[in-house]
Coordinates of C-alpha atoms (C1' of nucleotides) in Angstrom, one line a residue:
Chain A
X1 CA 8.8 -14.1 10.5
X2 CA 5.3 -14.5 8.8
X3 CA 3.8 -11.0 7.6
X4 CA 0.2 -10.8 7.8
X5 CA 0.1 -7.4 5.8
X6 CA 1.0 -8.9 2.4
X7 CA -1.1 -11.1 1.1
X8 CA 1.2 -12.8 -0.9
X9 CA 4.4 -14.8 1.4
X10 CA 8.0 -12.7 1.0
X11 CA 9.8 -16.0 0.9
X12 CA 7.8 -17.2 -2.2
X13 CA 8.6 -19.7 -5.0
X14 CA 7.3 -17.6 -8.2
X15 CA 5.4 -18.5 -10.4
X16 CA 6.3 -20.4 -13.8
X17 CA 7.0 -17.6 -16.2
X18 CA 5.2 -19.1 -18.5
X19 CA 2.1 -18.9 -16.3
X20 CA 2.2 -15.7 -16.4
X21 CA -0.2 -13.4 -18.1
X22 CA 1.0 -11.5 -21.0
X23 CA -0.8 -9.4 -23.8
X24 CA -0.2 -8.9 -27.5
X25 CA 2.3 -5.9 -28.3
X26 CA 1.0 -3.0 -29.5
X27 CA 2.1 -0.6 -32.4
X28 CA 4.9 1.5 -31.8
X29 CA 2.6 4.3 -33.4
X30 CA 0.0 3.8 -31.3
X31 CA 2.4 5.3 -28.1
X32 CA 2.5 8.4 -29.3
X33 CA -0.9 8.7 -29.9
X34 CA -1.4 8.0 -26.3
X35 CA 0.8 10.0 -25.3
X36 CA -0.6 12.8 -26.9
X37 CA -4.0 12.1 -26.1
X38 CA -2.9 12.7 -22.6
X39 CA -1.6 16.5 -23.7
X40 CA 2.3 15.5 -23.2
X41 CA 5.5 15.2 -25.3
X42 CA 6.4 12.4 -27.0
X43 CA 10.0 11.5 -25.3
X44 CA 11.9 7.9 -25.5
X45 CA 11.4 7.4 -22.2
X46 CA 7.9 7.3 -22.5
X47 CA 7.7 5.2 -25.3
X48 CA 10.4 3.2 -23.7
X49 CA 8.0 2.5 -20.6
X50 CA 5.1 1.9 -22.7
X51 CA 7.1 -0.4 -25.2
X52 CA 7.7 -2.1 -21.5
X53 CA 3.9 -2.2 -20.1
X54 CA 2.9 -3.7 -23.5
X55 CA 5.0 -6.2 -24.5
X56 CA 5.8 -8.5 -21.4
X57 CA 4.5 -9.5 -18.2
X58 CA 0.9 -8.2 -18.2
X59 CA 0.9 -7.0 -14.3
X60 CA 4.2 -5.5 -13.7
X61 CA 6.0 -3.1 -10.5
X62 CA 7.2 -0.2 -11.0
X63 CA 10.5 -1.1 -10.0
X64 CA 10.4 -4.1 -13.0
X65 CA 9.6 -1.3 -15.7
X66 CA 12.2 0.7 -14.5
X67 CA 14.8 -2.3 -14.8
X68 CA 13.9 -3.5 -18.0
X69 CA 13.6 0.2 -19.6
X70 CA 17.0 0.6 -17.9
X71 CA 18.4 -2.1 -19.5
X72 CA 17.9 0.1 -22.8
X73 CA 18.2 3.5 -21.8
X74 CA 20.9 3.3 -18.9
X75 CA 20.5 6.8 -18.2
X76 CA 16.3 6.9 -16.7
X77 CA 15.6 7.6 -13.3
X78 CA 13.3 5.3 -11.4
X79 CA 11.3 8.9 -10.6
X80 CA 10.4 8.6 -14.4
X81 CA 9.0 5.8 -14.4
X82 CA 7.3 6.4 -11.4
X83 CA 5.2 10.0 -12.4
X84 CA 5.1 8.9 -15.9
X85 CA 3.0 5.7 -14.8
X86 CA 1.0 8.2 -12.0
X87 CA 0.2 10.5 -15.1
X88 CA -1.3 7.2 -16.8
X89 CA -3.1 6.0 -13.6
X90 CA -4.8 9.3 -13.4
X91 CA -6.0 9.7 -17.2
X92 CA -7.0 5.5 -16.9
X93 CA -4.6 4.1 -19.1
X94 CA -2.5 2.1 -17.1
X95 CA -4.4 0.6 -13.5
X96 CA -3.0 0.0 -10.4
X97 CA -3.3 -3.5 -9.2
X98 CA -2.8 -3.5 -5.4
X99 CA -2.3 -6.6 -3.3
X100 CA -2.3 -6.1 0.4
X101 CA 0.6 -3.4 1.2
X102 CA 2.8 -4.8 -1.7
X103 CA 4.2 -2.7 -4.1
X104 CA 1.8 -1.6 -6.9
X105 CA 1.8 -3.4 -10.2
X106 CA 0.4 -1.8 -13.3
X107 CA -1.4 -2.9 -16.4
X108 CA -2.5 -1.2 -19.6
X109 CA -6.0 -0.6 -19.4
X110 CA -7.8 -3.3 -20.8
X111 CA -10.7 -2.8 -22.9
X112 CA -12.7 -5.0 -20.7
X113 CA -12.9 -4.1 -17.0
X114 CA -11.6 -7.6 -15.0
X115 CA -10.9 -8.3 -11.3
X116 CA -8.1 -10.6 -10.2
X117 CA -7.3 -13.6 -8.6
X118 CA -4.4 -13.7 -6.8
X119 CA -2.5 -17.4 -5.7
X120 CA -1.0 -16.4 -2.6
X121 CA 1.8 -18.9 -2.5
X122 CA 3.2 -18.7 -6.1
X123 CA 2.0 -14.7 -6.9
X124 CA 0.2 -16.6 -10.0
X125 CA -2.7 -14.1 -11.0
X126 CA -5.7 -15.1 -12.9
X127 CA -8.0 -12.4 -14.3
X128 CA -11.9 -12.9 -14.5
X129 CA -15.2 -10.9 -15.6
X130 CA -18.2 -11.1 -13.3
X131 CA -20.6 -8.5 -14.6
X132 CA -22.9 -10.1 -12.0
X133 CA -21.3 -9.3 -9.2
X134 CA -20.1 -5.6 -10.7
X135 CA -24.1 -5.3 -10.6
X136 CA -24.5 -5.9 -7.0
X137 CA -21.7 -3.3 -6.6
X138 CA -23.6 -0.6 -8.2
X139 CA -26.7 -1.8 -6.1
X140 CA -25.1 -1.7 -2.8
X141 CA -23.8 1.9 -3.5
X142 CA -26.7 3.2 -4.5
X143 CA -28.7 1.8 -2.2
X144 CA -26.3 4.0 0.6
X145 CA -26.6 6.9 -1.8
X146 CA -23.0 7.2 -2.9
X147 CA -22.3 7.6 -6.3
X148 CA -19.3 4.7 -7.4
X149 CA -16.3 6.0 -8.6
X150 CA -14.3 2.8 -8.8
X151 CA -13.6 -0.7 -6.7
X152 CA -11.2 -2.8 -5.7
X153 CA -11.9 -6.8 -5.6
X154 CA -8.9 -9.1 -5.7
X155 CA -9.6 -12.7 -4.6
X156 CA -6.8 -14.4 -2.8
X157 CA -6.1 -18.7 -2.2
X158 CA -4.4 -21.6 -3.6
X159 CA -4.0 -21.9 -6.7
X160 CA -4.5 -25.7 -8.2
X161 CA -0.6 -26.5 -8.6
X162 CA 0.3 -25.1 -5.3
X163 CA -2.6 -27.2 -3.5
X164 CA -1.3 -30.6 -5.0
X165 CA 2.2 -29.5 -3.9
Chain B
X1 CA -0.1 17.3 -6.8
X2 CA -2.6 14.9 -7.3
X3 CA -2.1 11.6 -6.0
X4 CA -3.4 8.3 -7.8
X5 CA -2.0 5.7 -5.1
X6 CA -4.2 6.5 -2.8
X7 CA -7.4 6.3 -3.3
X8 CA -8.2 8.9 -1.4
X9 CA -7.6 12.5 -1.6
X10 CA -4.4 13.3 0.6
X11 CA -5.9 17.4 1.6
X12 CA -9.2 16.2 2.0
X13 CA -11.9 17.2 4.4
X14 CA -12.7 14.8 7.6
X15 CA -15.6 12.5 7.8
X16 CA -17.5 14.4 10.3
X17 CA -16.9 12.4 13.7
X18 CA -20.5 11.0 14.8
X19 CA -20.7 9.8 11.4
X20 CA -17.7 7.4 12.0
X21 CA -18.3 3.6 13.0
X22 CA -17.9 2.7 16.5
X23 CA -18.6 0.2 18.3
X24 CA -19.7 -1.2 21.9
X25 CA -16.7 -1.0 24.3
X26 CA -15.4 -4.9 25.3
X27 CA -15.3 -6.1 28.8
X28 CA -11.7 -5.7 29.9
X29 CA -11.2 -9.6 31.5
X30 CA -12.6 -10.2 27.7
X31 CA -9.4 -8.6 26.5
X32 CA -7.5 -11.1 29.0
X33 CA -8.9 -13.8 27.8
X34 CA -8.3 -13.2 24.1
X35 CA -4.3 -12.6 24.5
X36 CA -4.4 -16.3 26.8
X37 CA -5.8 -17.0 23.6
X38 CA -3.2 -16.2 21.4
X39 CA -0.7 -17.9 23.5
X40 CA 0.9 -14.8 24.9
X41 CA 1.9 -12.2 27.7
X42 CA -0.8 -10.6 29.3
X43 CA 0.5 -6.6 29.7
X44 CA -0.9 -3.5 30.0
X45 CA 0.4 -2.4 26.8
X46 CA -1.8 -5.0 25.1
X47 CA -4.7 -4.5 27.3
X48 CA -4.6 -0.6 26.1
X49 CA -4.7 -1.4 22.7
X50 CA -7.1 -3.7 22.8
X51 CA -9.1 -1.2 24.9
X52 CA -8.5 1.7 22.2
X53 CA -9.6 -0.8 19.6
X54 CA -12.9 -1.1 21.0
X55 CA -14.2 2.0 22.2
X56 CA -13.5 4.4 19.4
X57 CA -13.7 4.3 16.1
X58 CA -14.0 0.8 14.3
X59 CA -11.7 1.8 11.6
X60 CA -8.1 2.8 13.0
X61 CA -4.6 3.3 11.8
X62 CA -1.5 2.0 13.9
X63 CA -0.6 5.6 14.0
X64 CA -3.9 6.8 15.8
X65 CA -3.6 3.6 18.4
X66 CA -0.3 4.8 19.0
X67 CA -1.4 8.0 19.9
X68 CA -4.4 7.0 21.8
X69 CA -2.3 4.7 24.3
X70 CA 0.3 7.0 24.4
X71 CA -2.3 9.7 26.3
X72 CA -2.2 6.6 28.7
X73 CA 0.6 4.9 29.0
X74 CA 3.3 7.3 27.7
X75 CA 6.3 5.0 27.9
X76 CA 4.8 3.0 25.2
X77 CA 6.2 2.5 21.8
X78 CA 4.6 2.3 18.2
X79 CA 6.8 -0.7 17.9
X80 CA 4.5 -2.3 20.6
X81 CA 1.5 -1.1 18.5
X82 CA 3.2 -2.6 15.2
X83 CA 3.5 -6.0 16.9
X84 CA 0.8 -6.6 18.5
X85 CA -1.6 -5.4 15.5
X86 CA 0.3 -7.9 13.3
X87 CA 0.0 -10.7 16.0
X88 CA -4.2 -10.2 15.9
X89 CA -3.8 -10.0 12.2
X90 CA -2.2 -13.3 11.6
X91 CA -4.8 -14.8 14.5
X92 CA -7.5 -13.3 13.0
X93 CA -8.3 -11.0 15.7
X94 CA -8.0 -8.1 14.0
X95 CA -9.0 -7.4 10.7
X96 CA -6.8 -4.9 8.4
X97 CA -9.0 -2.8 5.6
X98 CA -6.2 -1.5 3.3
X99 CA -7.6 1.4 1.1
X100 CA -5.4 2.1 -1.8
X101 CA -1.8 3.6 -0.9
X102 CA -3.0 4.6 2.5
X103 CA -1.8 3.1 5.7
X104 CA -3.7 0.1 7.0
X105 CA -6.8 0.8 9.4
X106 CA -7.6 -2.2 11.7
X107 CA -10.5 -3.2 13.5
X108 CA -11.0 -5.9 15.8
X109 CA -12.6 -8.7 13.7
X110 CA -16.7 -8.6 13.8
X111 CA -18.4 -11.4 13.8
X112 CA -20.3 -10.9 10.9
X113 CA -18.1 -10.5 7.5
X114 CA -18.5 -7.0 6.1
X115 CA -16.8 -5.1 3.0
X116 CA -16.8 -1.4 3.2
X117 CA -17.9 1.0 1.0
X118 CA -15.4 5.0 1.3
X119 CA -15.9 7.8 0.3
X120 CA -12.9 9.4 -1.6
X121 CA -13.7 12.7 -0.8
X122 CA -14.0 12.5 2.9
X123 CA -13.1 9.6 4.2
X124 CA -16.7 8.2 5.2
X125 CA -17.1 4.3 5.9
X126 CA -19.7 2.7 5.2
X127 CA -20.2 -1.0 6.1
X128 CA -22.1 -3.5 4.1
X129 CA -23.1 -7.4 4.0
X130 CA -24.0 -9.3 0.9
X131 CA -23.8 -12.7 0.4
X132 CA -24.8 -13.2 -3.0
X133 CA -21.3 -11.3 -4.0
X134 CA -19.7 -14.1 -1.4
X135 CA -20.9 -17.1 -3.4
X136 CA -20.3 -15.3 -6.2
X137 CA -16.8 -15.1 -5.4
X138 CA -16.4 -18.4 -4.2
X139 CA -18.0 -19.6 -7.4
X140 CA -15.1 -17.5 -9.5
X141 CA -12.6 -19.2 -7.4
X142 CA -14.1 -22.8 -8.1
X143 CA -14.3 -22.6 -11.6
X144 CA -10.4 -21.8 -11.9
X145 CA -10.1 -24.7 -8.9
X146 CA -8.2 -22.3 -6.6
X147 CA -9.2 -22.6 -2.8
X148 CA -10.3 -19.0 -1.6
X149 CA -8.7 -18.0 1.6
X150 CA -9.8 -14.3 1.8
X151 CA -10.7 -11.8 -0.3
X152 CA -10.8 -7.3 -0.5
X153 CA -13.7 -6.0 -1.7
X154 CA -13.3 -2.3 -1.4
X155 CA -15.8 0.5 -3.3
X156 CA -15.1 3.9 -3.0
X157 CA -17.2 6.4 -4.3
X158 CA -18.9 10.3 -3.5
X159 CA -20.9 10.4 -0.1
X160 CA -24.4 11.6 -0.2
X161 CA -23.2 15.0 2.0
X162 CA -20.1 15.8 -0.4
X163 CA -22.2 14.7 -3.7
X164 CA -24.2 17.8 -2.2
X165 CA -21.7 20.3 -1.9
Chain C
dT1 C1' 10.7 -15.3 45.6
dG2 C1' 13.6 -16.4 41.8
dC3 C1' 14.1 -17.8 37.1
dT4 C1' 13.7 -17.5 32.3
dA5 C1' 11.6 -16.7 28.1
dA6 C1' 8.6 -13.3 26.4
dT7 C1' 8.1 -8.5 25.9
dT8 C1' 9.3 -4.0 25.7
dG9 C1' 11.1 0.9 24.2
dA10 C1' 14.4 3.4 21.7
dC11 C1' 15.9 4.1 17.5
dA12 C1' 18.1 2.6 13.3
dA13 C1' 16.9 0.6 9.0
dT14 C1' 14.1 -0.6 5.2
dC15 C1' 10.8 -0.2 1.5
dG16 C1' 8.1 1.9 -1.9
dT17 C1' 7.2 6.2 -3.4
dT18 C1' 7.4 11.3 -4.0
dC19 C1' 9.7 15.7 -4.0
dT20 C1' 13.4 19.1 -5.3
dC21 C1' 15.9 21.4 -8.4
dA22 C1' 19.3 22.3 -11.8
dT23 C1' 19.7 20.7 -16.5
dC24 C1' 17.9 19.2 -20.8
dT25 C1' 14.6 18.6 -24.7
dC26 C1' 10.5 18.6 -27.4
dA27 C1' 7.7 21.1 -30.5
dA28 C1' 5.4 25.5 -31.7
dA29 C1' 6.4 29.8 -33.7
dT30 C1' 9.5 32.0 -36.2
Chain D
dA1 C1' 16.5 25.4 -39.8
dT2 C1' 16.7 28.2 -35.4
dT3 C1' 14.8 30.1 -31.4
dT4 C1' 12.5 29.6 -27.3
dG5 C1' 10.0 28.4 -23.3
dA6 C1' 7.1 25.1 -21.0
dG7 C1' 7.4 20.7 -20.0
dA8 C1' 10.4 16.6 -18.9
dT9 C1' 14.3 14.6 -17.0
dG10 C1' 18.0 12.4 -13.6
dA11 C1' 20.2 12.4 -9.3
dG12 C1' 19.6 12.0 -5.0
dA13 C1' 17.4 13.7 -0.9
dA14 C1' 13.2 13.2 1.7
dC15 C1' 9.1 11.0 3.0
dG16 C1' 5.7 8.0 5.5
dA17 C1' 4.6 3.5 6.9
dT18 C1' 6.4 -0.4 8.7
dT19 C1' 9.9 -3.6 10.4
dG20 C1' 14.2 -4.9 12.5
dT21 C1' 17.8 -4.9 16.4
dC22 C1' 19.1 -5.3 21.0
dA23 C1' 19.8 -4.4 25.7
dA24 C1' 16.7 -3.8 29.5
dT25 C1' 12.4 -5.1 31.7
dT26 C1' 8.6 -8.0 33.2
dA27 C1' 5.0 -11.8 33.4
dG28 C1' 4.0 -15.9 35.2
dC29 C1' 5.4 -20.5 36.4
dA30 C1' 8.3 -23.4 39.6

DNA sequence: TGCTAATTGACAATCGTTCTCATCTCAAAT
DNA sequence: ATTTGAGATGAGAACGATTGTCAATTAGCA
């Protein structure tokens, strides 16, 4: 049966790994600092899901952090992962990429602020800056008198390979 | 406990009700018409959703359709609800506006596009038009040679009224 | 009016996520 | 180094939204 509530097909082919964005890992040292900086204690589960966020697969589930940390650390609970990455979401470290009513998938914060594109028949996601268009965000809410706390714009089609498929 | 997912606080305060959207009831043999449409049943059951779609509040959960019909038509189901939502959805008929973790609100597709702009605090829509953010986006999705089939542009911010308080 | 495929309601099942609580551990103060 | 207590953990139950199952019902054409 189709579902229209995902964006992205259940039945998909994924996308080639390689496609995939990734970012550069960070300093082991540089955890603890972090974790610090958000008033808790250091523990190895946290660097463990940290070590995760940075070092692979730039938008990840919770459910992927919490297999690959398990791979190391047999012994976490998926509730772990789960507040630990909350705790980040709140304090801006790591942001929430939602896409339709799919699970969440999470991302270091990235210096610079990017929206996403999403290929909706391979999961392929491609991130862009439009400072334009984050403009004409601020102007539509202030011209309704609300003051902007944050947004949401994901972009959703085909992406080149799937359209010559 | 503070919740991240959703975008919106979980204890927080109604929108006051004449400052929700509505819109202008539909002429029931209208509602016939559009499930011939689809290519299905004409029931009651569909005929009171579609009803409760258009006279209320533009922005609905499947929950709070359920509930509506069910003053009605008390045999009914949410299952009913479910199904038939997601059968608009994929025709288009029915528009979903997903706001973080929360549960999908639908509203029977306008004919103008909107976005919307919510207010985390209280749950306030606000609709709003702008093209030059459309061919903005379509503009993004060009220059990475993806075809654009839809799009979520969701801003959440502080109200005028609870900025006040 | 009778037939048949579409639709329904009841409720079980699923999925992602959060909660509970007894146990454990980090790190500040000794 | 040791104590100690708030904070963190793991196991699993609970949760809320949504979807599946299936026997019983119904719309609408012949």
């Amino acid at each position: 049966m189709e579902n229209i509530v995902p964006h992205l097909a259940k039945g998909r082919k994924p996308v080639e790994p390689e496609k995939l964005i990734r970012r550069e890992p960070v300093d082991p040292a540089t955890f603890k600092r972090m974790i610090r900086q958000m008033g808790l204690k250091v523990t190895q589960q946290r660097l463990a899901i940290l070590e995760t966020l940075s070092g692979g697969r730039a938008h990840v589930t919770a459910q992927e952090v919490f297999e690959t940390v398990n791979g190391k650390y047999p012994e976490i609970g998926f509730a772990t992962v789960y507040r630990f990455l909350r705790k980040m979401a709140e304090q801006k470290l790591v942001t929430e990429v939602r896409m339709g009513g799919l699970p969440a998938r999470y991302e270091l914060t990235p210096r610079r602020h990017h929206d996403h594109l999403t290929c909706t028949q391979c999961g392929l996601i491609v991130e862009f800056e439009n400072q334009i268009i984050e403009n004409l965000q601020e102007q539509v809410a202030r011209a309704h008198n609300f003051r902007l706390t944050h947004h949401v714009l994901e972009l959703y089609g085909i992406c080149p390979r799937c359209q010559a498929e």
